[in-house]
PDB file of C-alpha atoms and ligand atoms in Angstrom:
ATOM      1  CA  UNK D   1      14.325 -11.111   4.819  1.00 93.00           C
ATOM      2  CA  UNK D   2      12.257 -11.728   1.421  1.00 93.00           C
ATOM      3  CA  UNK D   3      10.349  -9.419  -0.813  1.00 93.00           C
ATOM      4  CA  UNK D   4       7.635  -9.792  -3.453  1.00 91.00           C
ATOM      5  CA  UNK D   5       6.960  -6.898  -6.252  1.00 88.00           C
ATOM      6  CA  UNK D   6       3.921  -5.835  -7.942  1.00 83.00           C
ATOM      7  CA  UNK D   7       4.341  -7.386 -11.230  1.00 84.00           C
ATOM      8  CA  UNK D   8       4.928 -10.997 -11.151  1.00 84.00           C
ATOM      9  CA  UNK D   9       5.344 -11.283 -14.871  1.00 85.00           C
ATOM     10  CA  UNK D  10       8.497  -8.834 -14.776  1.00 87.00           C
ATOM     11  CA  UNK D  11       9.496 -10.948 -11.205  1.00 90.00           C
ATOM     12  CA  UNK D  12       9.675 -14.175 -13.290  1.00 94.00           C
ATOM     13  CA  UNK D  13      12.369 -15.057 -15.293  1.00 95.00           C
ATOM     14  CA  UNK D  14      10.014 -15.746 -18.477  1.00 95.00           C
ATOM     15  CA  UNK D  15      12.823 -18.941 -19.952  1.00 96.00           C
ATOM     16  CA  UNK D  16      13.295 -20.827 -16.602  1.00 96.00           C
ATOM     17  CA  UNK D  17      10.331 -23.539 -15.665  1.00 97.00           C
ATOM     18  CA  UNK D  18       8.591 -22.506 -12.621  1.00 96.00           C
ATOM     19  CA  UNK D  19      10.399 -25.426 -10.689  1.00 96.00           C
ATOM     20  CA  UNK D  20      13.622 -24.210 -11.621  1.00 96.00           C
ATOM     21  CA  UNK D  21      13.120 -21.111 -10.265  1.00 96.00           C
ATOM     22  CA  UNK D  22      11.941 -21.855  -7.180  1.00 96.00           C
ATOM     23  CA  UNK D  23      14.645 -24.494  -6.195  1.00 96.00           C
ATOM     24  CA  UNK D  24      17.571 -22.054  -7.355  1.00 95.00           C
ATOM     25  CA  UNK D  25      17.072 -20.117  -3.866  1.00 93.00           C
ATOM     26  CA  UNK D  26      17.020 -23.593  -2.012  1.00 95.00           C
ATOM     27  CA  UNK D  27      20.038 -24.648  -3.696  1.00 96.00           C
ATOM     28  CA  UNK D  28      22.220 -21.955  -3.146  1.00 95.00           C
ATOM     29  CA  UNK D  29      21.022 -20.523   0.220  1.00 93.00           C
ATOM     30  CA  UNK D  30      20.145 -24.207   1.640  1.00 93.00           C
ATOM     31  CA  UNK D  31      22.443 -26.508   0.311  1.00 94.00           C
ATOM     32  CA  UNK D  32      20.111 -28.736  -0.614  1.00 95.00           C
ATOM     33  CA  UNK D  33      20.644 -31.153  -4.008  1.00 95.00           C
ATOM     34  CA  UNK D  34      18.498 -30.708  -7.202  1.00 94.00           C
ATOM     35  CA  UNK D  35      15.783 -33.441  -6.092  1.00 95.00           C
ATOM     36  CA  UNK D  36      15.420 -32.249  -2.396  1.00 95.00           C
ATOM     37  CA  UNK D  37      15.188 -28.320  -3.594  1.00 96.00           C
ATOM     38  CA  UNK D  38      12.232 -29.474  -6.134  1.00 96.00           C
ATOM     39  CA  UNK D  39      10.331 -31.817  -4.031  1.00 95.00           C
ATOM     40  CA  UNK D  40      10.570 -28.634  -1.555  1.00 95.00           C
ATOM     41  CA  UNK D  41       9.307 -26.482  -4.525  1.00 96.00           C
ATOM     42  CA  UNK D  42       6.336 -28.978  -5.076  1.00 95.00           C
ATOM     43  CA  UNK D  43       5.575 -28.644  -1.324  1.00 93.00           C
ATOM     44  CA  UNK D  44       5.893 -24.849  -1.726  1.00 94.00           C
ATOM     45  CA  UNK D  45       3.509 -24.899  -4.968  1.00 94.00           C
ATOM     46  CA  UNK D  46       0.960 -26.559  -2.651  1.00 91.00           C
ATOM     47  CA  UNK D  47       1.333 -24.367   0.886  1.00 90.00           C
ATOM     48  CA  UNK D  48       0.783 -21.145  -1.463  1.00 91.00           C
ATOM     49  CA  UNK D  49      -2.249 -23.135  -3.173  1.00 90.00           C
ATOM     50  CA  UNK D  50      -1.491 -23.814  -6.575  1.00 91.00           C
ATOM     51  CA  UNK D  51      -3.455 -26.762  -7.964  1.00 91.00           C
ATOM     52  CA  UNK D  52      -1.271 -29.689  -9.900  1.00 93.00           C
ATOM     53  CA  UNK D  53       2.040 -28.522  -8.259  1.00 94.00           C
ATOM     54  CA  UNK D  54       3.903 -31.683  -9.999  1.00 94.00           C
ATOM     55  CA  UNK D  55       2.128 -29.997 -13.655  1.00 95.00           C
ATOM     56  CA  UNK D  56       3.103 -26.765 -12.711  1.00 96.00           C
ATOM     57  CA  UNK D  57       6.936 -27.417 -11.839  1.00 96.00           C
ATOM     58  CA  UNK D  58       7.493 -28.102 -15.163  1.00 96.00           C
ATOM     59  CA  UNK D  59       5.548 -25.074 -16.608  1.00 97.00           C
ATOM     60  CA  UNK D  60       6.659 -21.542 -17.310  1.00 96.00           C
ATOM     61  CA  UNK D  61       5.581 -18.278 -16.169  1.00 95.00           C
ATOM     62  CA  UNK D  62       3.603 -17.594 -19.497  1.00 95.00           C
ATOM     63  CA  UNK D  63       1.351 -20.534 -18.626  1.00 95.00           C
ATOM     64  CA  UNK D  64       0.332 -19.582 -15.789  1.00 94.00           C
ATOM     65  CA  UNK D  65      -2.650 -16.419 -14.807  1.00 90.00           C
ATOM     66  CA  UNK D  66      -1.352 -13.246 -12.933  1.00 89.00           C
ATOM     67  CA  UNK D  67      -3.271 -14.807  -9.650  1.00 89.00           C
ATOM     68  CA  UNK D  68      -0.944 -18.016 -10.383  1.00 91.00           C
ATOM     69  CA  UNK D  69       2.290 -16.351 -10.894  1.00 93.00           C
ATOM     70  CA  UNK D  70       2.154 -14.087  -8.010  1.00 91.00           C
ATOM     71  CA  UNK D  71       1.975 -17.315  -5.682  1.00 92.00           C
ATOM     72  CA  UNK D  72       4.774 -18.495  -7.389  1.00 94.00           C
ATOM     73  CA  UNK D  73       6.606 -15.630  -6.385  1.00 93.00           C
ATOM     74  CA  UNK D  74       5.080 -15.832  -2.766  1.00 93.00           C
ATOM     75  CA  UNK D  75       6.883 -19.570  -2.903  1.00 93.00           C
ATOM     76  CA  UNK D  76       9.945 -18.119  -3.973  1.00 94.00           C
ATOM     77  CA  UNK D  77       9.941 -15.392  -1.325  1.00 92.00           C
ATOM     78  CA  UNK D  78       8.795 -17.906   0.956  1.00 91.00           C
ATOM     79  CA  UNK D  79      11.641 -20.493   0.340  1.00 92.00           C
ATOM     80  CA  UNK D  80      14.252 -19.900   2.536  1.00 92.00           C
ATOM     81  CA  UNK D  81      12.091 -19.527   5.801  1.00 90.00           C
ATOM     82  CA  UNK D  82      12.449 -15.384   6.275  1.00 93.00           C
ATOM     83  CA  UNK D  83      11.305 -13.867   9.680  1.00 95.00           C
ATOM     84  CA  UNK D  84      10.445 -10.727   7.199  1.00 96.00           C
ATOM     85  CA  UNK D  85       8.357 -10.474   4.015  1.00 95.00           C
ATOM     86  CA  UNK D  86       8.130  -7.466   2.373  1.00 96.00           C
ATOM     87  CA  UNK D  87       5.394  -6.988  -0.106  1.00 93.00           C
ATOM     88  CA  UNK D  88       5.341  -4.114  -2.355  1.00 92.00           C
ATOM     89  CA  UNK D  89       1.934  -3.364  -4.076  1.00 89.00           C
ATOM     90  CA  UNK D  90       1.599  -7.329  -4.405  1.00 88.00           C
ATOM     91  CA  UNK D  91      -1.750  -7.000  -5.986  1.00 85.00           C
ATOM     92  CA  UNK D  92      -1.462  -4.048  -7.963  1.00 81.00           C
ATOM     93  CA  UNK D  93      -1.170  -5.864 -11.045  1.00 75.00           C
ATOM     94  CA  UNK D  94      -3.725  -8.389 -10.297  1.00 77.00           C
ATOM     95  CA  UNK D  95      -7.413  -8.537 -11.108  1.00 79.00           C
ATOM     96  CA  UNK D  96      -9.550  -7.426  -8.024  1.00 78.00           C
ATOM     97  CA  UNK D  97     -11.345 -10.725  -8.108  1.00 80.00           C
ATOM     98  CA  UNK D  98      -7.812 -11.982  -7.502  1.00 82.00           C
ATOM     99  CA  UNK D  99      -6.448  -9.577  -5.105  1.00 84.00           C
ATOM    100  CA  UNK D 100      -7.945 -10.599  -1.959  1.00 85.00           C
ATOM    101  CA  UNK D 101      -7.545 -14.224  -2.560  1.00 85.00           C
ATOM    102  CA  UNK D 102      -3.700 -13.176  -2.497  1.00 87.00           C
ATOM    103  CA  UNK D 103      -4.030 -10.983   0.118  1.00 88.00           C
ATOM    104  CA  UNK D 104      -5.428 -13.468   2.563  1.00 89.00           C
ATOM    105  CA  UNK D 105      -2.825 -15.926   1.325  1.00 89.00           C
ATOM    106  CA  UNK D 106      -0.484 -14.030   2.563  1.00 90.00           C
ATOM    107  CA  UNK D 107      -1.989 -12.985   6.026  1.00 90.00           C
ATOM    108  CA  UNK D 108      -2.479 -16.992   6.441  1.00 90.00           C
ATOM    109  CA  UNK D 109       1.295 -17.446   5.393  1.00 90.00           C
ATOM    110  CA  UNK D 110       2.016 -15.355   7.682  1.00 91.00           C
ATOM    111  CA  UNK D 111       0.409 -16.374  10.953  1.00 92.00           C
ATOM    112  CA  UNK D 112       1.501 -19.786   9.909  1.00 91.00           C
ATOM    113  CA  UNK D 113       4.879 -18.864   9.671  1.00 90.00           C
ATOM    114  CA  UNK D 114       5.046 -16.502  12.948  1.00 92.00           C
ATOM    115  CA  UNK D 115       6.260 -13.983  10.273  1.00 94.00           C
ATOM    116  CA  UNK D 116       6.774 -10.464  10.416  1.00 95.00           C
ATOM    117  CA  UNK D 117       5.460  -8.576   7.090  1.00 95.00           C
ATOM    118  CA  UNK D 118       5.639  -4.545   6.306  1.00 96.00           C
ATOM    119  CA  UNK D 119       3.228  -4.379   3.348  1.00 94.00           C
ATOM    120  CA  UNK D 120       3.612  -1.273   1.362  1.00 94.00           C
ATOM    121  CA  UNK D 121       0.253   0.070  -0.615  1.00 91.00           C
ATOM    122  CA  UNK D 122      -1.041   3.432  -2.015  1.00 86.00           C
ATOM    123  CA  UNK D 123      -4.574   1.791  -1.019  1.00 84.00           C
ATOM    124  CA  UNK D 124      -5.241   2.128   2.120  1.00 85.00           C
ATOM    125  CA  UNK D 125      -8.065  -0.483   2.090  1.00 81.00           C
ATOM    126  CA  UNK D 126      -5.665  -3.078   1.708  1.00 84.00           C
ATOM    127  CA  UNK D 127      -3.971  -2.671   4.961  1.00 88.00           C
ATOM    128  CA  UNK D 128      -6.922  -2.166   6.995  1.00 85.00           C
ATOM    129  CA  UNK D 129      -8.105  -4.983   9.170  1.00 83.00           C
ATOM    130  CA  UNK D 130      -4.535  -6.456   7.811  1.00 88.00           C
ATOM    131  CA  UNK D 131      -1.777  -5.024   9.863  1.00 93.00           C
ATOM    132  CA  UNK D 132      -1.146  -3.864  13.298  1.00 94.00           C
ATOM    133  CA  UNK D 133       0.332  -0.582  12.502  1.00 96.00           C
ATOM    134  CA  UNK D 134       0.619   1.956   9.551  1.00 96.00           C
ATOM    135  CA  UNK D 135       2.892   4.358   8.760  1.00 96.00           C
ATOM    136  CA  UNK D 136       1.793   6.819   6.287  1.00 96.00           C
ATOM    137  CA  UNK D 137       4.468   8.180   4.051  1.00 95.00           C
ATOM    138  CA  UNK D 138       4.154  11.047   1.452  1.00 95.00           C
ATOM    139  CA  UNK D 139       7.443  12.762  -0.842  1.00 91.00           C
ATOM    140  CA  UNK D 140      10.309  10.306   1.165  1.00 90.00           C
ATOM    141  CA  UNK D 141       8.801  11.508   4.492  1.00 93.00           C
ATOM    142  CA  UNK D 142       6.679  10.063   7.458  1.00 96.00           C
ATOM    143  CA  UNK D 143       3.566  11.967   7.814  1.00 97.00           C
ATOM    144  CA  UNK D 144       1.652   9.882  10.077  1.00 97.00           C
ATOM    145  CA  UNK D 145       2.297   6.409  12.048  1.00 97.00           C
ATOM    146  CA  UNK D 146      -0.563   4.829  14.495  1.00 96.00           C
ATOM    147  CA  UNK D 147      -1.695   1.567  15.479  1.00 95.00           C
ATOM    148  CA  UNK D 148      -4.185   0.467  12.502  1.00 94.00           C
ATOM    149  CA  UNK D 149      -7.536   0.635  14.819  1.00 92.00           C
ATOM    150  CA  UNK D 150      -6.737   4.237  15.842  1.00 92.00           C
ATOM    151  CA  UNK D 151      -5.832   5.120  12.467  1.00 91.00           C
ATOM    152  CA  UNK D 152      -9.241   4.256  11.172  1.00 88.00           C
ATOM    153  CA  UNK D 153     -11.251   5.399  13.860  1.00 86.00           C
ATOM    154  CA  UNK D 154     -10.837   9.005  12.857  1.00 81.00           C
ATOM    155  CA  UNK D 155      -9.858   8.321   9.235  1.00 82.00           C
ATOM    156  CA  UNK D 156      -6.616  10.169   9.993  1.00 88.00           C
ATOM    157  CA  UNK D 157      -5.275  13.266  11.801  1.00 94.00           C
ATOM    158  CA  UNK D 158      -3.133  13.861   8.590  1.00 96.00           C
ATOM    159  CA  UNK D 159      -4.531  16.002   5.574  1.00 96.00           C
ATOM    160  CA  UNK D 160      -3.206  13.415   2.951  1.00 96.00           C
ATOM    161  CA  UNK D 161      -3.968  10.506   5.589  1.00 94.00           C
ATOM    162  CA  UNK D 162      -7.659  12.191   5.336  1.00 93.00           C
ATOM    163  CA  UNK D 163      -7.491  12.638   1.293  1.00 92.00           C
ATOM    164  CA  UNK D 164      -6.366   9.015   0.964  1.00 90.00           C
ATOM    165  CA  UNK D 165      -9.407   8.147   2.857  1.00 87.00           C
ATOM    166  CA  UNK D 166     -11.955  10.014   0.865  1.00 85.00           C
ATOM    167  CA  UNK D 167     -10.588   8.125  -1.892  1.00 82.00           C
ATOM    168  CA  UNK D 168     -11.863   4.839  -0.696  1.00 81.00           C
ATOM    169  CA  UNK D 169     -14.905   3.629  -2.456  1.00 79.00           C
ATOM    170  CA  UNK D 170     -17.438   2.700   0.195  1.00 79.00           C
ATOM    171  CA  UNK D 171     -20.044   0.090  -0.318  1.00 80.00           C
ATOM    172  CA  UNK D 172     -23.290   2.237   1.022  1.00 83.00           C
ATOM    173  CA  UNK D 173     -22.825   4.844  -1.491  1.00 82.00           C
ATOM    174  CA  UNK D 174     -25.158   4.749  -4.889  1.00 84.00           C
ATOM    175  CA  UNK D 175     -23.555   3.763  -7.625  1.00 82.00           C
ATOM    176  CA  UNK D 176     -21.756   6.192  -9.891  1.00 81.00           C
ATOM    177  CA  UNK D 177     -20.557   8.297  -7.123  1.00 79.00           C
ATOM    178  CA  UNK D 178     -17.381   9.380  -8.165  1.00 79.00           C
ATOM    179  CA  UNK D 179     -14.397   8.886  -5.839  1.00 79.00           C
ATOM    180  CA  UNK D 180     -12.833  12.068  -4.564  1.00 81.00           C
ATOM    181  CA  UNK D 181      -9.582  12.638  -5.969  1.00 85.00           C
ATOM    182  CA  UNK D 182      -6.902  14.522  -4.680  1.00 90.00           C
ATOM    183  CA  UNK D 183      -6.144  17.910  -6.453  1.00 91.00           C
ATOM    184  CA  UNK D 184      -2.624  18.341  -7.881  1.00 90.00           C
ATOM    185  CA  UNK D 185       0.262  15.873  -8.617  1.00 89.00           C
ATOM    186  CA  UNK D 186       3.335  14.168  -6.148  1.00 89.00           C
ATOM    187  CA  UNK D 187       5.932  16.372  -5.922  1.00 88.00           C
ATOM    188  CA  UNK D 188       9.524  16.091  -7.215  1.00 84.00           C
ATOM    189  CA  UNK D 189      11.692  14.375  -4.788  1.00 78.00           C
ATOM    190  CA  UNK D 190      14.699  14.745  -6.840  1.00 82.00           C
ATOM    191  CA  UNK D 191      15.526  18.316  -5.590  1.00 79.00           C
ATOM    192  CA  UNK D 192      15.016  19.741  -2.032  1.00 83.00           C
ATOM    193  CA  UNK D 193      12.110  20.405  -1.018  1.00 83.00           C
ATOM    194  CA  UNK D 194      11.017  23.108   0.836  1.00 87.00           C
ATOM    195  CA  UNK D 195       8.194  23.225   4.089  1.00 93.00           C
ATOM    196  CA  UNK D 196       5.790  20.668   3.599  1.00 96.00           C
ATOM    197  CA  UNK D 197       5.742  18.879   0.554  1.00 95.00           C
ATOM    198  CA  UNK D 198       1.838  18.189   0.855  1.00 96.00           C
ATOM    199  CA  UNK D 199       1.318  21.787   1.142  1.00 96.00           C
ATOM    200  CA  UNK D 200      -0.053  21.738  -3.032  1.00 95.00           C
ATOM    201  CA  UNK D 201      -2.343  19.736  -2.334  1.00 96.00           C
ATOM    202  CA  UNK D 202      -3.590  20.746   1.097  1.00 96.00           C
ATOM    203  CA  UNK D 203      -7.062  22.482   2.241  1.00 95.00           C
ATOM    204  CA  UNK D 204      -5.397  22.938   5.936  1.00 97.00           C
ATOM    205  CA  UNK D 205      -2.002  24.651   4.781  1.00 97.00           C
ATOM    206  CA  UNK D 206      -0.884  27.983   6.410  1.00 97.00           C
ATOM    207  CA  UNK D 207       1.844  30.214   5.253  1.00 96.00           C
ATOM    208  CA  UNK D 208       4.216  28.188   7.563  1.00 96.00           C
ATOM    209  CA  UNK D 209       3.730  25.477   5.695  1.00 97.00           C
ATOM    210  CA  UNK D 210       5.541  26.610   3.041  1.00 96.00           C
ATOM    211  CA  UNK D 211       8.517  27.244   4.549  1.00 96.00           C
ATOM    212  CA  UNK D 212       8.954  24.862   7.555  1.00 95.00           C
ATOM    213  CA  UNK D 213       8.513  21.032   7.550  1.00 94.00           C
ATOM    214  CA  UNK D 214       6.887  20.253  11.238  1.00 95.00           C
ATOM    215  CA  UNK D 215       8.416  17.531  13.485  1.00 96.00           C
ATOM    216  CA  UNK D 216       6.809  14.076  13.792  1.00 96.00           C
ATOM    217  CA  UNK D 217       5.265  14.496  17.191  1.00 96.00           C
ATOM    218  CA  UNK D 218       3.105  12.339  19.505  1.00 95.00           C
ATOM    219  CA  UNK D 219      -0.320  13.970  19.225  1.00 91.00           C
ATOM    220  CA  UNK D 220      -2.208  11.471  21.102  1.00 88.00           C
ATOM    221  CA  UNK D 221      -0.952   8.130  22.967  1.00 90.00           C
ATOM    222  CA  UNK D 222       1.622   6.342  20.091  1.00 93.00           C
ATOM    223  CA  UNK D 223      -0.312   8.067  17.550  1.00 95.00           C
ATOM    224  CA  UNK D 224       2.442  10.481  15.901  1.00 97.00           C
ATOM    225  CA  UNK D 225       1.899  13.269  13.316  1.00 97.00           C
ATOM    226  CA  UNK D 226       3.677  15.656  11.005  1.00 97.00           C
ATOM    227  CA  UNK D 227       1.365  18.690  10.445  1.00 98.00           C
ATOM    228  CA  UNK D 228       0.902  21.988  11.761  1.00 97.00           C
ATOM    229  CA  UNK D 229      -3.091  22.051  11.442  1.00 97.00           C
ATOM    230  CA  UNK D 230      -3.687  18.583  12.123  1.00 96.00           C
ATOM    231  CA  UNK D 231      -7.498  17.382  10.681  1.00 95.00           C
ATOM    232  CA  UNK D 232      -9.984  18.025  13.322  1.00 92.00           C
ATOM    233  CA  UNK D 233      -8.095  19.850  15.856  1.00 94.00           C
ATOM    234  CA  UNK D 234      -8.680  23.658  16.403  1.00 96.00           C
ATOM    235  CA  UNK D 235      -5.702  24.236  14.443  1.00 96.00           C
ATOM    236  CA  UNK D 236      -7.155  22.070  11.483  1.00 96.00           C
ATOM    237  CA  UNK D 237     -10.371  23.778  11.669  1.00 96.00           C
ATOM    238  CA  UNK D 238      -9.427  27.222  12.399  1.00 97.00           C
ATOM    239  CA  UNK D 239      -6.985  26.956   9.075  1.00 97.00           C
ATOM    240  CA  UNK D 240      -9.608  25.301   6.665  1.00 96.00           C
ATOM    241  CA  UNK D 241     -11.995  28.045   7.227  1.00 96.00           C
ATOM    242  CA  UNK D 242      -9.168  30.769   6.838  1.00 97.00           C
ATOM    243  CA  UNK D 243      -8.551  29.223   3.272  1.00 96.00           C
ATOM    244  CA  UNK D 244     -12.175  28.699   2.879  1.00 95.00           C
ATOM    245  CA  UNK D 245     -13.310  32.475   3.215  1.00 96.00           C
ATOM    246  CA  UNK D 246     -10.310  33.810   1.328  1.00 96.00           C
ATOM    247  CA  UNK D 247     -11.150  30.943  -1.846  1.00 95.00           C
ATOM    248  CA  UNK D 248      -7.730  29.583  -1.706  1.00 95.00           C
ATOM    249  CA  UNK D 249      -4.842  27.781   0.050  1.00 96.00           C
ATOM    250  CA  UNK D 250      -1.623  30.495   0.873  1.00 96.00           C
ATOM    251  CA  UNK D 251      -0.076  27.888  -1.565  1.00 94.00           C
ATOM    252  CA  UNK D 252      -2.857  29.177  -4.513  1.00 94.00           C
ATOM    253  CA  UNK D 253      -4.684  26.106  -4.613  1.00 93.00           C
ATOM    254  CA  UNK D 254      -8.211  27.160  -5.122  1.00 92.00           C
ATOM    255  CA  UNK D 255     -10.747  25.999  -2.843  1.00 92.00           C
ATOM    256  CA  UNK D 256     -13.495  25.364  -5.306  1.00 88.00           C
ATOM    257  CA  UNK D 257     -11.442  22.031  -6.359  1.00 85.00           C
ATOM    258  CA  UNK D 258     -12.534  20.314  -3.242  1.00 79.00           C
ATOM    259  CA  UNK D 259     -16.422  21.656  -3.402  1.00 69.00           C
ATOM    260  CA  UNK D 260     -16.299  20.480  -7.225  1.00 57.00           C
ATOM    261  CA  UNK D 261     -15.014  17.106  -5.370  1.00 54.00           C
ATOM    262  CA  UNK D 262     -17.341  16.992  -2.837  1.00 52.00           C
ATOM    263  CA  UNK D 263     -20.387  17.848  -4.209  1.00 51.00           C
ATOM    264  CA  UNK D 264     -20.278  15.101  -7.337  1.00 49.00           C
ATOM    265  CA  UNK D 265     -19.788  12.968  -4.281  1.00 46.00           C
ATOM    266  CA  UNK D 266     -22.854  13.936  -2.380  1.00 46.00           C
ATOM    267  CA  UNK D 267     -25.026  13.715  -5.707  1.00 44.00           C
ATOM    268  CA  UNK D 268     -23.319  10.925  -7.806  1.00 40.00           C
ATOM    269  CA  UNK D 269     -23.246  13.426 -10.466  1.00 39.00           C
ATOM    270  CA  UNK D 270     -21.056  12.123 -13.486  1.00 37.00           C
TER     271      UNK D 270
HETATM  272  S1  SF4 H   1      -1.443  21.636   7.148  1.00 94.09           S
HETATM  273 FE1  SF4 H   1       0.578  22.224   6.496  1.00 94.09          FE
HETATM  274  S2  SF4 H   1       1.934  20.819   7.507  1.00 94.09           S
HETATM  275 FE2  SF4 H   1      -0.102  19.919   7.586  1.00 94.09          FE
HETATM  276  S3  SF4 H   1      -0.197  18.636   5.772  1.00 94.09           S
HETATM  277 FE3  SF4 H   1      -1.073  20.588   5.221  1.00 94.09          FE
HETATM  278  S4  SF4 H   1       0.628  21.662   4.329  1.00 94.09           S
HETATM  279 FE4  SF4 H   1       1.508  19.981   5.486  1.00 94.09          FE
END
């Protein structure tokens, strides 16, 4: 089991040559001796498509773009043969330009490889089309888990699944339309928390919401939810338009934040 971080400047130990740090793992995981672990590096530089891998053995990370030095740590990661990679925001960091180029590197890498990957993201454009299944997670807890496909075909059955949605540029909409945000902040997970810990933020919320977390449950075949008003369902509806008519959510979020949201999205108002 490997895994790769978001940064790959803080990843990268900034006073060892690339090489260096790519044989250490082979080394002292693979017994192998200082020439076999950095002709294996030099092979590695090449599978994750760096140009000049013999040049770039001998470089170090500050010579080297953010596109560069996150397949460097791919390589790493990828040394010792893992079943599992674990990518956390890989491309976070990265210049968009450069962020798919890194994300198909690694779904290549992967079928390759016959390698599992969990790749965690607050984007959920990233995963789709790239994984099989997601599991949507929000204050330490599982709010949602489908297979990708049925995820996407109703953009969620989850309120924050929903919000996370909305907040997804899409490519038919005139320009300057303003993304929808989601009103309100992450909560705390430090202390306890008590009911749902979306409930802040949510247009669906009821008053037991605030007091009782619901189950994960199976709401439709190995599609699993953790809401009592799930989006969509008569539930979902019948709560939205309770909080419409009375302005606000029984957790005193007022309603007008999402028409303020919604309607600079309809116009592209600034
Ligand atoms: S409806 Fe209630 S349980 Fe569902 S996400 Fe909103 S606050 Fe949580």
């Amino acid at each position: 089991m490997t895994m790769i971080f978001q940064d790959p400047m803080t990843s990268l130990n900034p006073v060892k040559r690339i090489g260096e740090q790519i044989a250490e793992s082979l080394r002292i995981h693979m017994n192998r001796s200082r020439s076999e672990a950095m002709a294996e590096a030099g092979d590695l530089l090449e599978q994750v498509g760096i140009p000049e891998p013999a040049k770039r053995l001998r470089q170090y990370p500050h010579e080297l773009s953010g596109g560069l030095r996150q397949r460097v740590v791919i390589a790493i990661a990828l040394a010792c043969g893992p079943r599992l990679l674990i990518a956390d925001e890989p491309t976070t960091a990265l210049d968009v330009t450069v962020q798919k180029h890194i994300l198909d590197l690694l779904d290549d890498l992967r079928k390759e490889r016959g390698m599992s990957m969990i790749l965690i993201t607050h984007d959920l454009g990233v995963v789709k089309g790239r994984t099989d299944e997601i599991m949507v997670m929000y204050g330490g807890r599982t709010m949602e888990k489908a297979p990708t496909s049925t995820l996407f075909e109703r953009d969620g059955l989850h309120p924050y699944t929903e919000a996370l949605n909305a907040t997804i540029p899409k490519i038919d909409t005139p320009s300057h339309t303003r993304l929808v945000p989601i009103p309100g902040k992450p909560p705390e997970v430090i202390g306890k928390i008590t009911g749902c810990p979306f409930v802040p933020r949510c247009r669906y919320s009821t008053s037991e919401c605030l007091t009782d977390m619901p189950p994960l449950v199976e709401q439709e075949k190995r599609h699993l939810c953790a809401c009592h008003n799930p989006v969509s369902t008569p539930e979902g509806i019948k709560a939205r338009e309770a909080n419409q008519n009375a302005g606000h959510t029984p957790a005193g979020l007022d309603m007008k934040e999402f028409e303020t949201s919604a309607t600079q999205a309809d116009t592209g108002e600034l």
